[in-house]
Amino acid sequence: MKLAFCLFKYFPYGGLQRDFLRIALECRSRGHEVVAFTSRWRGERPSHIEVRQLPCWRLTNHGRNAAFHGRLQAELSTRAFDAVIGFDKMPGLDLYYAADTCFAARARLRHGRLYRLTRRYRHFRQFEQAVFGAGSTTDILLLSEREESVYRQFYLTAEQRFHRLPAILDSARRLTADADGARRRVRRELDVEDTAWLLLFIGSRFKTKGLERVLAAVAALPGEQRARVRLAVVGDDDSRGYQRLARRMCIDDRVRFLGGRGDVPELLAAADLLVHPALSESAGAVLLEAVAAGVPVLTTDVCGYAVHVEQAQAGVVLPSPFDQRRFNNTLSEMLTTPQREQWSRNGRTYGSDPALYRMPARAADIIEGWVDANHGGRHRPTAESPALYLRDELRRSLGQAARLDEVLSLGGQLYRQAPGRRTLRFERGGRAYFLKTHTGVGWREIVKNLLYFRLPVLGAANEWHGIHHLHRLGIDVPPIAGYGTDSRSPARRRSFIITDELADTVSLEAFCERWAHQAPPSAAEVRLKRQLIQRLASISRLMHANGANHRDYYLCHFLLEHPETAAARATVPRLYLIDMHRMQLRRRTPTRWRVKDIAGLHFSSMHLPLTSRDRLRFVSAYRDKPLREILPNEASFWRQVTRRAASLAAAERRRSQRRGTAAATGAAPSA
């Protein structure tokens, strides 16, 4: 076989670059001809692999990438390859090694709408669409199950195009002999005393890997701990800004910037703790390398391989959203806890599993299988772009040829209908589902919303993205069974979303009616009420801290699992958040939208016999702080919540009076 391996640029210390070379060498060892295409190659060139450099001089990254892709296509057109394997996203790939996170997801949560008008955004979105889009035929070698969910959320990528790879560990980067000698040698080189704690930070993109967070945590350590700490920063990146930051924090004498290093096993042998608080990370092979070396790890749950730290019980994984204060406290605790020895033993045991070292062989197997399945040729017909996503069992029950029009015309028990929107329940294959359809709101409705400075709801996309987002945060939401949309104009866009019926649940509003006229009569019900308050506060905190707001945040939009069902499992009843068709997602939730959500919850519970202690319990749980810190500093926020809730209650009373007057006179109530 003749294989083309494509990478924008190669340097010896990047995780993606090492994987690129290992897979290429594995394919070469099997007798295949491998040609590596890159715009720049730094470091030693491998024997038996042809390296073709295609230099591209442009001012911007996206400009260089586009120029490289143009030159690559010209090269590929003159040479016959059985498969083209890309390690960066670009059009025309047969297989893509997915080591990067989803650009569309990052852009949606980190930048405003104006960013989507930039040339940079259009370039990266187009290149990502070419790989993951529903009409693409590129197969994907996947490192992280979490990222599969994100890519499918934004591109409706067919499940069969994903091939999951095992965890990445390189046996060549394992220190199997004289670890103690390596520890003494490296610590002597770095001038680290035996009694000092050596923290290790490894990553070639300092900003993405969270170096600023690490420096802040070291600066925040108590005096005695800070005096014993040394931080070694390893990575091929510009360190000048971070050196200045360390000086401003007065810890520059605690920090050494080592640049890119090839002796990572020896550095791990010398380290007492690996710190890796990444902002985003598809995998993070260094986490596994540290675990296998017996170095406890402090990382964040956005890293794909953080799951291995948890499974190995070899450190601490901090949940999202990232909290600098929590990170500072955890680092301080990990330096002094006797549990570090147990974490180290657990990691070495976990790292001895041979299955962790088979990734290059598995990747080569997939490449060979792809070529065999395509009869040794690259020229496949382009797949027709599916109009929708349907879960397997629903697709079978609706028919393999189901299309958007057919789903939109499904019948069932109608629950709600409004101009351009309806909600109904239907059954297929012995299972029950809820279908929400959107058939266009019209330009008049769009203009009216914009005049009131509101973003109009144009379809099911808000709910589709909202459910995925909250599910990854650990919030219970209805499972999605289907989604589809077309590309018509905003005023005429058609879309739908199908979710499973949540059987054996009751509206939280209806459930709490039992307490509307009488306080909980038993100790068990008092405990349940407090559990519900804590859970509502926790859901609200997670949602708002991760850039989401609901906009219809009332008790009626929560479904509670029947307590009897939960009692049979000896668990707390699950609480599901539903009706997210107006949900907004941003990098940060603005205060006014947090006020609106919490005020809606407060308004919908005003008729319940909640005590002052109950409300303070919610306040404390929502902010995850003691009341003595909240009440003096956040009184303005909670006054806004109270005023907004009172305003909602007054508006509801006026509507009730109008309905009563209209009923008494026989006239129709005004809208």
mmCIF file of N, CA, C and O in Angstrom, residues 9 18 194 255 263 550 563 570:
data_model
loop_
_atom_site.group_PDB
_atom_site.id
_atom_site.type_symbol
_atom_site.label_atom_id
_atom_site.label_comp_id
_atom_site.label_asym_id
_atom_site.label_seq_id
_atom_site.Cartn_x
_atom_site.Cartn_y
_atom_site.Cartn_z
ATOM 1 N N LYS A 9 2.439 20.957 10.495
ATOM 2 C CA LYS A 9 3.848 21.143 10.838
ATOM 3 C C LYS A 9 4.263 20.090 11.860
ATOM 4 O O LYS A 9 3.481 19.694 12.723
ATOM 5 N N ARG A 18 4.137 13.155 17.839
ATOM 6 C CA ARG A 18 4.663 11.833 18.198
ATOM 7 C C ARG A 18 3.729 10.730 17.723
ATOM 8 O O ARG A 18 4.184 9.685 17.226
ATOM 9 N N ASP A 194 16.396 17.584 48.006
ATOM 10 C CA ASP A 194 15.658 16.346 48.292
ATOM 11 C C ASP A 194 14.374 16.618 49.051
ATOM 12 O O ASP A 194 13.390 15.882 48.915
ATOM 13 N N VAL A 255 10.290 28.852 39.603
ATOM 14 C CA VAL A 255 9.869 28.306 38.311
ATOM 15 C C VAL A 255 11.058 28.208 37.365
ATOM 16 O O VAL A 255 11.848 29.149 37.238
ATOM 17 N N ASP A 263 13.557 13.992 27.258
ATOM 18 C CA ASP A 263 13.779 13.084 28.394
ATOM 19 C C ASP A 263 12.613 13.136 29.376
ATOM 20 O O ASP A 263 12.817 13.202 30.602
ATOM 21 N N HIS A 550 -31.660 29.176 30.876
ATOM 22 C CA HIS A 550 -32.818 28.432 30.374
ATOM 23 C C HIS A 550 -33.868 29.338 29.743
ATOM 24 O O HIS A 550 -34.460 28.992 28.724
ATOM 25 N N PRO A 563 -40.704 9.178 43.799
ATOM 26 C CA PRO A 563 -39.862 8.792 44.943
ATOM 27 C C PRO A 563 -39.901 7.300 45.249
ATOM 28 O O PRO A 563 -38.910 6.733 45.709
ATOM 29 N N ALA A 570 -32.822 2.620 46.407
ATOM 30 C CA ALA A 570 -32.120 3.240 47.538
ATOM 31 C C ALA A 570 -31.298 4.439 47.074
ATOM 32 O O ALA A 570 -30.148 4.643 47.482
#
